[in-house]
PDB file of C-alpha atoms in Angstrom:
ATOM      1  CA  UNK A  61       0.009  -7.187  25.209  1.00  0.00           C
ATOM      2  CA  UNK A  62      -2.926  -5.890  24.379  1.00  0.00           C
ATOM      3  CA  UNK A  63      -5.212  -8.467  24.162  1.00  0.00           C
ATOM      4  CA  UNK A  64      -7.484  -8.929  26.519  1.00  0.00           C
ATOM      5  CA  UNK A  65      -7.496  -4.916  27.483  1.00  0.00           C
ATOM      6  CA  UNK A  66      -9.376  -2.198  27.341  1.00  0.00           C
ATOM      7  CA  UNK A  67      -8.878   0.151  27.578  1.00  0.00           C
ATOM      8  CA  UNK A  68     -11.236   3.881  29.308  1.00  0.00           C
ATOM      9  CA  UNK A  69      -9.938   7.000  26.998  1.00  0.00           C
ATOM     10  CA  UNK A  70     -10.956   9.892  29.329  1.00  0.00           C
ATOM     11  CA  UNK A  71     -11.242  12.655  27.325  1.00  0.00           C
ATOM     12  CA  UNK A  72     -12.499  12.775  23.667  1.00  0.00           C
ATOM     13  CA  UNK A  73      -9.753  15.555  22.367  1.00  0.00           C
ATOM     14  CA  UNK A  74      -7.119  15.387  19.563  1.00  0.00           C
ATOM     15  CA  UNK A  75      -4.435  13.482  21.402  1.00  0.00           C
ATOM     16  CA  UNK A  76      -6.412  10.914  22.188  1.00  0.00           C
ATOM     17  CA  UNK A  77      -8.576  10.709  18.799  1.00  0.00           C
ATOM     18  CA  UNK A  78      -4.581  10.246  16.907  1.00  0.00           C
ATOM     19  CA  UNK A  79      -4.097   7.415  19.998  1.00  0.00           C
ATOM     20  CA  UNK A  80      -7.021   5.378  18.885  1.00  0.00           C
ATOM     21  CA  UNK A  81      -6.585   5.484  14.987  1.00  0.00           C
ATOM     22  CA  UNK A  82      -3.207   4.379  15.296  1.00  0.00           C
ATOM     23  CA  UNK A  83      -4.351   1.370  18.250  1.00  0.00           C
ATOM     24  CA  UNK A  84      -6.644  -0.119  14.819  1.00  0.00           C
ATOM     25  CA  UNK A  85      -4.518   0.769  12.084  1.00  0.00           C
ATOM     26  CA  UNK A  86      -2.098  -0.820  13.418  1.00  0.00           C
ATOM     27  CA  UNK A  87      -4.591  -3.742  14.804  1.00  0.00           C
ATOM     28  CA  UNK A  88      -3.100  -4.024  18.011  1.00  0.00           C
ATOM     29  CA  UNK A  89      -6.994  -4.104  19.596  1.00  0.00           C
ATOM     30  CA  UNK A  90     -10.373  -3.661  18.079  1.00  0.00           C
ATOM     31  CA  UNK A  91     -13.441  -0.898  18.884  1.00  0.00           C
ATOM     32  CA  UNK A  92     -14.695  -3.462  20.940  1.00  0.00           C
ATOM     33  CA  UNK A  93     -12.130  -2.992  23.239  1.00  0.00           C
ATOM     34  CA  UNK A  94     -12.094   0.359  23.449  1.00  0.00           C
ATOM     35  CA  UNK A  95     -14.545   3.233  26.133  1.00  0.00           C
ATOM     36  CA  UNK A  96     -13.783   6.401  24.736  1.00  0.00           C
ATOM     37  CA  UNK A  97     -16.176   9.142  27.332  1.00  0.00           C
ATOM     38  CA  UNK A  98     -16.605  13.043  27.202  1.00  0.00           C
ATOM     39  CA  UNK A  99     -19.340  14.845  28.820  1.00  0.00           C
ATOM     40  CA  UNK A 100     -19.802  17.706  27.777  1.00  0.00           C
ATOM     41  CA  UNK A 101     -19.771  16.702  23.966  1.00  0.00           C
ATOM     42  CA  UNK A 102     -21.781  14.321  22.605  1.00  0.00           C
ATOM     43  CA  UNK A 103     -21.438  15.486  18.953  1.00  0.00           C
ATOM     44  CA  UNK A 104     -18.502  14.466  20.062  1.00  0.00           C
ATOM     45  CA  UNK A 105     -18.464  11.211  21.043  1.00  0.00           C
ATOM     46  CA  UNK A 106     -20.886   9.706  18.357  1.00  0.00           C
ATOM     47  CA  UNK A 107     -18.245  11.442  15.162  1.00  0.00           C
ATOM     48  CA  UNK A 108     -15.926   8.949  17.462  1.00  0.00           C
ATOM     49  CA  UNK A 109     -18.495   6.154  17.446  1.00  0.00           C
ATOM     50  CA  UNK A 110     -19.238   6.114  13.695  1.00  0.00           C
ATOM     51  CA  UNK A 111     -15.521   6.797  12.438  1.00  0.00           C
ATOM     52  CA  UNK A 112     -14.638   3.825  14.994  1.00  0.00           C
ATOM     53  CA  UNK A 113     -17.121   2.621  15.727  1.00  0.00           C
ATOM     54  CA  UNK A 114     -16.282   2.584  19.099  1.00  0.00           C
ATOM     55  CA  UNK A 115     -17.985   2.207  22.571  1.00  0.00           C
ATOM     56  CA  UNK A 116     -18.669   5.385  23.623  1.00  0.00           C
ATOM     57  CA  UNK A 117     -19.823   6.865  27.611  1.00  0.00           C
ATOM     58  CA  UNK A 118     -20.398  10.526  28.467  1.00  0.00           C
ATOM     59  CA  UNK A 119     -19.924   8.341  32.103  1.00  0.00           C
ATOM     60  CA  UNK A 120     -16.576   8.180  33.277  1.00  0.00           C
ATOM     61  CA  UNK A 121     -17.215   6.453  35.599  1.00  0.00           C
ATOM     62  CA  UNK A 122     -18.621   3.576  33.310  1.00  0.00           C
ATOM     63  CA  UNK A 123     -15.558   3.650  30.964  1.00  0.00           C
ATOM     64  CA  UNK A 124     -13.181   3.210  33.564  1.00  0.00           C
ATOM     65  CA  UNK A 125     -15.470   0.766  35.447  1.00  0.00           C
ATOM     66  CA  UNK A 126     -15.043  -1.199  32.328  1.00  0.00           C
ATOM     67  CA  UNK A 127     -10.972  -0.967  31.904  1.00  0.00           C
ATOM     68  CA  UNK A 128      -7.876  -2.526  33.090  1.00  0.00           C
ATOM     69  CA  UNK A 129      -6.157   0.292  31.077  1.00  0.00           C
ATOM     70  CA  UNK A 130      -7.164   4.383  31.544  1.00  0.00           C
ATOM     71  CA  UNK A 131      -5.593   6.529  29.385  1.00  0.00           C
ATOM     72  CA  UNK A 132      -6.761  10.686  31.262  1.00  0.00           C
ATOM     73  CA  UNK A 133      -7.150  12.565  28.348  1.00  0.00           C
ATOM     74  CA  UNK A 134      -8.576  15.833  28.692  1.00  0.00           C
ATOM     75  CA  UNK A 135      -7.234  19.626  29.442  1.00  0.00           C
ATOM     76  CA  UNK A 136      -4.575  19.342  32.142  1.00  0.00           C
ATOM     77  CA  UNK A 137      -6.556  21.857  34.343  1.00  0.00           C
ATOM     78  CA  UNK A 138      -9.537  19.771  34.855  1.00  0.00           C
ATOM     79  CA  UNK A 139      -6.765  16.901  36.493  1.00  0.00           C
ATOM     80  CA  UNK A 140      -8.796  17.223  39.777  1.00  0.00           C
ATOM     81  CA  UNK A 141     -11.877  17.715  38.931  1.00  0.00           C
ATOM     82  CA  UNK A 142     -11.498  14.368  35.982  1.00  0.00           C
ATOM     83  CA  UNK A 143      -9.929  12.301  38.701  1.00  0.00           C
ATOM     84  CA  UNK A 144     -12.204  12.392  40.964  1.00  0.00           C
ATOM     85  CA  UNK A 145     -14.812  11.143  38.835  1.00  0.00           C
ATOM     86  CA  UNK A 146     -13.225   7.915  38.536  1.00  0.00           C
ATOM     87  CA  UNK A 147     -10.928   7.513  41.395  1.00  0.00           C
ATOM     88  CA  UNK A 148     -13.831   5.380  43.608  1.00  0.00           C
ATOM     89  CA  UNK A 149     -13.391   3.072  41.117  1.00  0.00           C
ATOM     90  CA  UNK A 150      -9.754   2.111  39.912  1.00  0.00           C
ATOM     91  CA  UNK A 151      -7.500   0.109  41.640  1.00  0.00           C
ATOM     92  CA  UNK A 152      -3.841  -0.900  41.930  1.00  0.00           C
ATOM     93  CA  UNK A 153      -5.297  -3.291  39.043  1.00  0.00           C
ATOM     94  CA  UNK A 154      -6.035  -0.301  37.053  1.00  0.00           C
ATOM     95  CA  UNK A 155      -2.829   1.755  34.667  1.00  0.00           C
ATOM     96  CA  UNK A 156      -3.469   5.217  34.630  1.00  0.00           C
ATOM     97  CA  UNK A 157      -1.703   6.170  31.102  1.00  0.00           C
ATOM     98  CA  UNK A 158      -1.308  10.530  31.360  1.00  0.00           C
ATOM     99  CA  UNK A 159      -1.005  12.762  28.430  1.00  0.00           C
ATOM    100  CA  UNK A 160      -2.051  15.908  30.276  1.00  0.00           C
ATOM    101  CA  UNK A 161       1.101  18.060  30.051  1.00  0.00           C
ATOM    102  CA  UNK A 162       3.041  19.340  33.029  1.00  0.00           C
ATOM    103  CA  UNK A 163       1.431  16.895  35.135  1.00  0.00           C
ATOM    104  CA  UNK A 164       4.147  14.733  36.813  1.00  0.00           C
ATOM    105  CA  UNK A 165       3.099  11.254  38.392  1.00  0.00           C
ATOM    106  CA  UNK A 166       3.051  11.813  41.554  1.00  0.00           C
ATOM    107  CA  UNK A 167       0.542  13.796  41.395  1.00  0.00           C
ATOM    108  CA  UNK A 168      -1.599  12.510  39.475  1.00  0.00           C
ATOM    109  CA  UNK A 169      -0.868   9.509  42.573  1.00  0.00           C
ATOM    110  CA  UNK A 170      -1.673  12.207  44.993  1.00  0.00           C
ATOM    111  CA  UNK A 171      -4.915  13.186  43.324  1.00  0.00           C
ATOM    112  CA  UNK A 172      -6.381   9.253  43.517  1.00  0.00           C
ATOM    113  CA  UNK A 173      -5.223   9.124  47.122  1.00  0.00           C
ATOM    114  CA  UNK A 174      -4.361   5.643  47.042  1.00  0.00           C
ATOM    115  CA  UNK A 175      -1.769   3.471  45.261  1.00  0.00           C
ATOM    116  CA  UNK A 176      -1.541   3.861  41.895  1.00  0.00           C
ATOM    117  CA  UNK A 177       0.088   2.809  38.573  1.00  0.00           C
ATOM    118  CA  UNK A 178       0.862   5.891  36.395  1.00  0.00           C
ATOM    119  CA  UNK A 179       2.864   6.288  33.154  1.00  0.00           C
ATOM    120  CA  UNK A 180       3.450  10.066  32.284  1.00  0.00           C
ATOM    121  CA  UNK A 181       4.298  10.131  28.186  1.00  0.00           C
ATOM    122  CA  UNK A 182       4.440  13.360  26.504  1.00  0.00           C
ATOM    123  CA  UNK A 183       4.082  12.480  22.207  1.00  0.00           C
ATOM    124  CA  UNK A 184       3.660  15.518  19.454  1.00  0.00           C
ATOM    125  CA  UNK A 185       0.917  16.075  17.672  1.00  0.00           C
ATOM    126  CA  UNK A 186       2.507  14.157  14.843  1.00  0.00           C
ATOM    127  CA  UNK A 187       0.974  11.669  16.496  1.00  0.00           C
ATOM    128  CA  UNK A 188      -1.636  12.135  13.850  1.00  0.00           C
ATOM    129  CA  UNK A 189      -0.144  11.149  11.246  1.00  0.00           C
ATOM    130  CA  UNK A 190       1.594   8.227  13.283  1.00  0.00           C
ATOM    131  CA  UNK A 191       4.972   9.529  13.838  1.00  0.00           C
ATOM    132  CA  UNK A 192       5.091  10.734  17.394  1.00  0.00           C
ATOM    133  CA  UNK A 193       8.133  10.797  18.935  1.00  0.00           C
ATOM    134  CA  UNK A 194       6.995   9.990  22.775  1.00  0.00           C
ATOM    135  CA  UNK A 195       8.301   9.629  25.906  1.00  0.00           C
ATOM    136  CA  UNK A 196       7.554   7.616  28.861  1.00  0.00           C
ATOM    137  CA  UNK A 197       8.254   7.812  32.549  1.00  0.00           C
ATOM    138  CA  UNK A 198       7.266   6.001  35.199  1.00  0.00           C
ATOM    139  CA  UNK A 199       5.926   6.600  38.553  1.00  0.00           C
ATOM    140  CA  UNK A 200       5.952   5.094  42.105  1.00  0.00           C
ATOM    141  CA  UNK A 201       3.561   2.533  41.820  1.00  0.00           C
ATOM    142  CA  UNK A 202       4.324   1.302  38.262  1.00  0.00           C
ATOM    143  CA  UNK A 203       6.390  -1.450  37.522  1.00  0.00           C
ATOM    144  CA  UNK A 204       8.691  -3.224  33.922  1.00  0.00           C
ATOM    145  CA  UNK A 205       5.478  -4.749  32.914  1.00  0.00           C
ATOM    146  CA  UNK A 206       3.187  -1.057  32.821  1.00  0.00           C
ATOM    147  CA  UNK A 207       5.901   0.023  31.147  1.00  0.00           C
ATOM    148  CA  UNK A 208       5.969  -2.408  28.564  1.00  0.00           C
ATOM    149  CA  UNK A 209       2.260  -2.292  27.539  1.00  0.00           C
ATOM    150  CA  UNK A 210       2.848   1.771  27.358  1.00  0.00           C
ATOM    151  CA  UNK A 211       5.537   1.696  25.283  1.00  0.00           C
ATOM    152  CA  UNK A 212       3.595  -1.293  22.444  1.00  0.00           C
ATOM    153  CA  UNK A 213       0.697   1.309  22.629  1.00  0.00           C
ATOM    154  CA  UNK A 214       2.575   4.162  22.380  1.00  0.00           C
ATOM    155  CA  UNK A 215       4.823   2.334  19.445  1.00  0.00           C
ATOM    156  CA  UNK A 216       1.193   2.521  17.197  1.00  0.00           C
ATOM    157  CA  UNK A 217       1.401   6.080  17.178  1.00  0.00           C
ATOM    158  CA  UNK A 218       5.158   6.418  16.752  1.00  0.00           C
ATOM    159  CA  UNK A 219       8.268   5.419  17.578  1.00  0.00           C
ATOM    160  CA  UNK A 220       9.444   5.887  21.825  1.00  0.00           C
ATOM    161  CA  UNK A 221      11.586   6.872  24.742  1.00  0.00           C
ATOM    162  CA  UNK A 222      11.914   5.412  27.783  1.00  0.00           C
ATOM    163  CA  UNK A 223      13.710   8.940  30.288  1.00  0.00           C
ATOM    164  CA  UNK A 224      13.642   9.274  34.519  1.00  0.00           C
ATOM    165  CA  UNK A 225      10.410  11.756  35.340  1.00  0.00           C
ATOM    166  CA  UNK A 226      13.668  14.768  35.905  1.00  0.00           C
ATOM    167  CA  UNK A 227      13.815  15.580  32.181  1.00  0.00           C
ATOM    168  CA  UNK A 228      10.187  15.346  31.528  1.00  0.00           C
ATOM    169  CA  UNK A 229      10.381  19.504  30.656  1.00  0.00           C
ATOM    170  CA  UNK A 230      13.368  19.057  28.549  1.00  0.00           C
ATOM    171  CA  UNK A 231      11.130  16.340  26.761  1.00  0.00           C
ATOM    172  CA  UNK A 232       8.539  18.764  27.057  1.00  0.00           C
ATOM    173  CA  UNK A 233      11.336  22.100  24.799  1.00  0.00           C
ATOM    174  CA  UNK A 234      12.872  19.630  22.881  1.00  0.00           C
ATOM    175  CA  UNK A 235       9.931  16.843  21.137  1.00  0.00           C
ATOM    176  CA  UNK A 236       7.057  17.990  22.814  1.00  0.00           C
ATOM    177  CA  UNK A 237       6.940  21.927  21.174  1.00  0.00           C
ATOM    178  CA  UNK A 238       9.143  20.538  18.491  1.00  0.00           C
ATOM    179  CA  UNK A 239       6.969  19.833  15.484  1.00  0.00           C
ATOM    180  CA  UNK A 240       6.083  24.229  16.210  1.00  0.00           C
ATOM    181  CA  UNK A 241       9.423  24.748  15.396  1.00  0.00           C
ATOM    182  CA  UNK A 242       9.645  22.769  12.469  1.00  0.00           C
ATOM    183  CA  UNK A 243       6.681  24.166  10.628  1.00  0.00           C
ATOM    184  CA  UNK A 244       8.104  27.733  11.516  1.00  0.00           C
ATOM    185  CA  UNK A 245      11.323  26.958   9.811  1.00  0.00           C
ATOM    186  CA  UNK A 246       9.444  25.721   6.980  1.00  0.00           C
ATOM    187  CA  UNK A 247       7.270  28.954   6.678  1.00  0.00           C
ATOM    188  CA  UNK A 248      10.107  31.652   7.241  1.00  0.00           C
ATOM    189  CA  UNK A 249      11.930  28.639   3.292  1.00  0.00           C
ATOM    190  CA  UNK A 250       7.914  28.802   2.608  1.00  0.00           C
ATOM    191  CA  UNK A 251       8.095  33.003   1.972  1.00  0.00           C
ATOM    192  CA  UNK A 252      11.649  33.213   1.208  1.00  0.00           C
ATOM    193  CA  UNK A 253      10.404  30.932  -2.130  1.00  0.00           C
ATOM    194  CA  UNK A 254       7.228  32.716  -3.081  1.00  0.00           C
ATOM    195  CA  UNK A 255       9.604  35.932  -2.806  1.00  0.00           C
ATOM    196  CA  UNK A 256      12.001  33.993  -5.337  1.00  0.00           C
ATOM    197  CA  UNK A 257       9.565  33.851  -7.819  1.00  0.00           C
ATOM    198  CA  UNK A 258       8.342  29.715  -7.461  1.00  0.00           C
ATOM    199  CA  UNK A 259       4.533  29.471  -6.825  1.00  0.00           C
ATOM    200  CA  UNK A 260       3.317  27.779  -3.694  1.00  0.00           C
ATOM    201  CA  UNK A 261       2.664  24.531  -4.479  1.00  0.00           C
ATOM    202  CA  UNK A 262       6.438  23.867  -5.607  1.00  0.00           C
ATOM    203  CA  UNK A 263       7.566  24.914  -3.517  1.00  0.00           C
ATOM    204  CA  UNK A 264       5.871  23.683  -0.746  1.00  0.00           C
ATOM    205  CA  UNK A 265       6.667  20.128  -1.977  1.00  0.00           C
ATOM    206  CA  UNK A 266      10.398  21.120  -2.762  1.00  0.00           C
ATOM    207  CA  UNK A 267      10.506  22.889   0.888  1.00  0.00           C
ATOM    208  CA  UNK A 268       9.148  19.381   2.870  1.00  0.00           C
ATOM    209  CA  UNK A 269      10.569  16.534   0.581  1.00  0.00           C
ATOM    210  CA  UNK A 270      13.755  18.252   1.745  1.00  0.00           C
ATOM    211  CA  UNK A 271      12.880  18.828   5.721  1.00  0.00           C
ATOM    212  CA  UNK A 272      11.902  14.943   4.969  1.00  0.00           C
ATOM    213  CA  UNK A 273      15.547  13.684   3.647  1.00  0.00           C
ATOM    214  CA  UNK A 274      17.135  15.852   5.820  1.00  0.00           C
ATOM    215  CA  UNK A 275      15.369  13.558   8.720  1.00  0.00           C
ATOM    216  CA  UNK A 276      16.046  10.120   6.999  1.00  0.00           C
ATOM    217  CA  UNK A 277      19.462  10.934   6.510  1.00  0.00           C
ATOM    218  CA  UNK A 278      20.266  12.106  10.149  1.00  0.00           C
ATOM    219  CA  UNK A 279      18.214   8.889  10.928  1.00  0.00           C
ATOM    220  CA  UNK A 280      21.453   6.763   8.655  1.00  0.00           C
ATOM    221  CA  UNK A 281      23.722   8.011   9.530  1.00  0.00           C
ATOM    222  CA  UNK A 282      26.681   7.820  12.570  1.00  0.00           C
ATOM    223  CA  UNK A 283      27.899  12.331  11.554  1.00  0.00           C
ATOM    224  CA  UNK A 284      26.697  14.481  13.543  1.00  0.00           C
ATOM    225  CA  UNK A 285      24.850  17.922  12.304  1.00  0.00           C
ATOM    226  CA  UNK A 286      27.537  19.824  12.526  1.00  0.00           C
ATOM    227  CA  UNK A 287      29.083  17.638   9.337  1.00  0.00           C
ATOM    228  CA  UNK A 288      26.061  17.294   7.481  1.00  0.00           C
ATOM    229  CA  UNK A 289      25.531  20.815   6.405  1.00  0.00           C
ATOM    230  CA  UNK A 290      29.106  21.429   6.380  1.00  0.00           C
ATOM    231  CA  UNK A 291      29.589  18.736   3.448  1.00  0.00           C
ATOM    232  CA  UNK A 292      25.958  21.002   1.802  1.00  0.00           C
ATOM    233  CA  UNK A 293      28.860  23.945   2.085  1.00  0.00           C
ATOM    234  CA  UNK A 294      31.424  25.117  -1.228  1.00  0.00           C
ATOM    235  CA  UNK A 295      34.017  28.242  -0.544  1.00  0.00           C
ATOM    236  CA  UNK A 296      31.854  31.595  -1.165  1.00  0.00           C
ATOM    237  CA  UNK A 297      29.236  28.837  -2.373  1.00  0.00           C
ATOM    238  CA  UNK A 298      24.596  29.449  -1.831  1.00  0.00           C
ATOM    239  CA  UNK A 299      24.783  27.363   1.456  1.00  0.00           C
ATOM    240  CA  UNK A 300      27.987  29.080   2.968  1.00  0.00           C
ATOM    241  CA  UNK A 301      26.179  32.698   1.694  1.00  0.00           C
ATOM    242  CA  UNK A 302      23.160  31.634   4.073  1.00  0.00           C
ATOM    243  CA  UNK A 303      25.309  30.976   7.229  1.00  0.00           C
ATOM    244  CA  UNK A 304      27.533  33.654   6.954  1.00  0.00           C
ATOM    245  CA  UNK A 305      23.838  35.898   7.369  1.00  0.00           C
ATOM    246  CA  UNK A 306      22.242  33.129   9.931  1.00  0.00           C
ATOM    247  CA  UNK A 307      25.591  33.212  12.076  1.00  0.00           C
ATOM    248  CA  UNK A 308      26.203  36.949  12.096  1.00  0.00           C
ATOM    249  CA  UNK A 309      22.429  37.790  13.987  1.00  0.00           C
ATOM    250  CA  UNK A 310      23.476  33.914  16.225  1.00  0.00           C
ATOM    251  CA  UNK A 311      20.447  32.251  14.586  1.00  0.00           C
ATOM    252  CA  UNK A 312      21.939  29.189  15.538  1.00  0.00           C
ATOM    253  CA  UNK A 313      21.505  30.711  19.612  1.00  0.00           C
ATOM    254  CA  UNK A 314      17.859  32.747  19.317  1.00  0.00           C
ATOM    255  CA  UNK A 315      16.918  28.840  18.664  1.00  0.00           C
ATOM    256  CA  UNK A 316      18.389  26.899  21.995  1.00  0.00           C
ATOM    257  CA  UNK A 317      17.369  30.445  24.001  1.00  0.00           C
ATOM    258  CA  UNK A 318      14.236  29.920  22.567  1.00  0.00           C
ATOM    259  CA  UNK A 319      13.762  25.799  23.063  1.00  0.00           C
ATOM    260  CA  UNK A 320      14.883  27.298  26.854  1.00  0.00           C
ATOM    261  CA  UNK A 321      12.441  29.675  27.574  1.00  0.00           C
ATOM    262  CA  UNK A 322       9.662  26.457  25.985  1.00  0.00           C
ATOM    263  CA  UNK A 323      11.582  24.649  29.340  1.00  0.00           C
ATOM    264  CA  UNK A 324      11.434  27.156  31.911  1.00  0.00           C
ATOM    265  CA  UNK A 325       7.468  26.643  31.379  1.00  0.00           C
ATOM    266  CA  UNK A 326       7.384  23.746  31.289  1.00  0.00           C
ATOM    267  CA  UNK A 327       8.677  23.432  34.746  1.00  0.00           C
ATOM    268  CA  UNK A 328       6.341  26.765  35.759  1.00  0.00           C
ATOM    269  CA  UNK A 329       3.335  25.192  35.161  1.00  0.00           C
ATOM    270  CA  UNK A 330       4.701  21.975  36.517  1.00  0.00           C
ATOM    271  CA  UNK A 331       5.331  23.957  39.618  1.00  0.00           C
ATOM    272  CA  UNK A 332       2.021  25.680  39.558  1.00  0.00           C
ATOM    273  CA  UNK A 333       0.647  21.471  40.514  1.00  0.00           C
ATOM    274  CA  UNK A 334       2.751  20.717  43.186  1.00  0.00           C
ATOM    275  CA  UNK A 335       0.200  19.807  45.408  1.00  0.00           C
ATOM    276  CA  UNK A 336      -3.738  18.720  44.810  1.00  0.00           C
ATOM    277  CA  UNK A 337      -4.683  21.486  46.768  1.00  0.00           C
ATOM    278  CA  UNK A 338      -3.020  24.417  45.120  1.00  0.00           C
TER     279      UNK A 338
END
């Protein structure tokens, strides 16, 4: 589906590189089909050109004029400025894919000031190891073909789920921020392991494999998380001792409250960009 398509990455940060690396490692496109632009950091473009043999340019306009698919991968706060440099070069034949967190398809469409097919994507930082959980939603001017192309693209860096845009704030709080929650848990487990006398290297190996195994078990069973942790517990045993303390401190409730705060913050950020004039 991407064989004859040229992709322009407007922005050359870590997310752009993750997608580029995934596409090339999966051989979905060749380096000649990718052009990357970053107007302020020529050194970064040189790094990507050397690492992946892709085309680079400091001109957003030149990149878009070569492309079929345009990936907006700069910082969300630069949306109006960035899109102003390319909107005169896009047509309804271009597909715009936005990975700009918090910015709706409607807002992006308004900035282009014409009927522009826009797909909004919410990957996470696990894209760096081709293990992202990415959510996609479509804008007003997109069709099934646009969504299929976007799905193929993001499957190069992990799994893809299609949702309604109204659910994107929840996705941001769950899977967008999600890797950080697990890193926070692992940090606590590593600290406990160190205090119990385990060497750091061995502790990390045990914890990471435990996390990997638990995730794999969840993927391969129809049992609920509650069922699975109950299986580990024995009356009067070690796991029950830990859970007694967790419940006393309402750990699960506080965790849920933290996620809700992330969702609320996503809504606030989105509300601040309802109009390109704000």
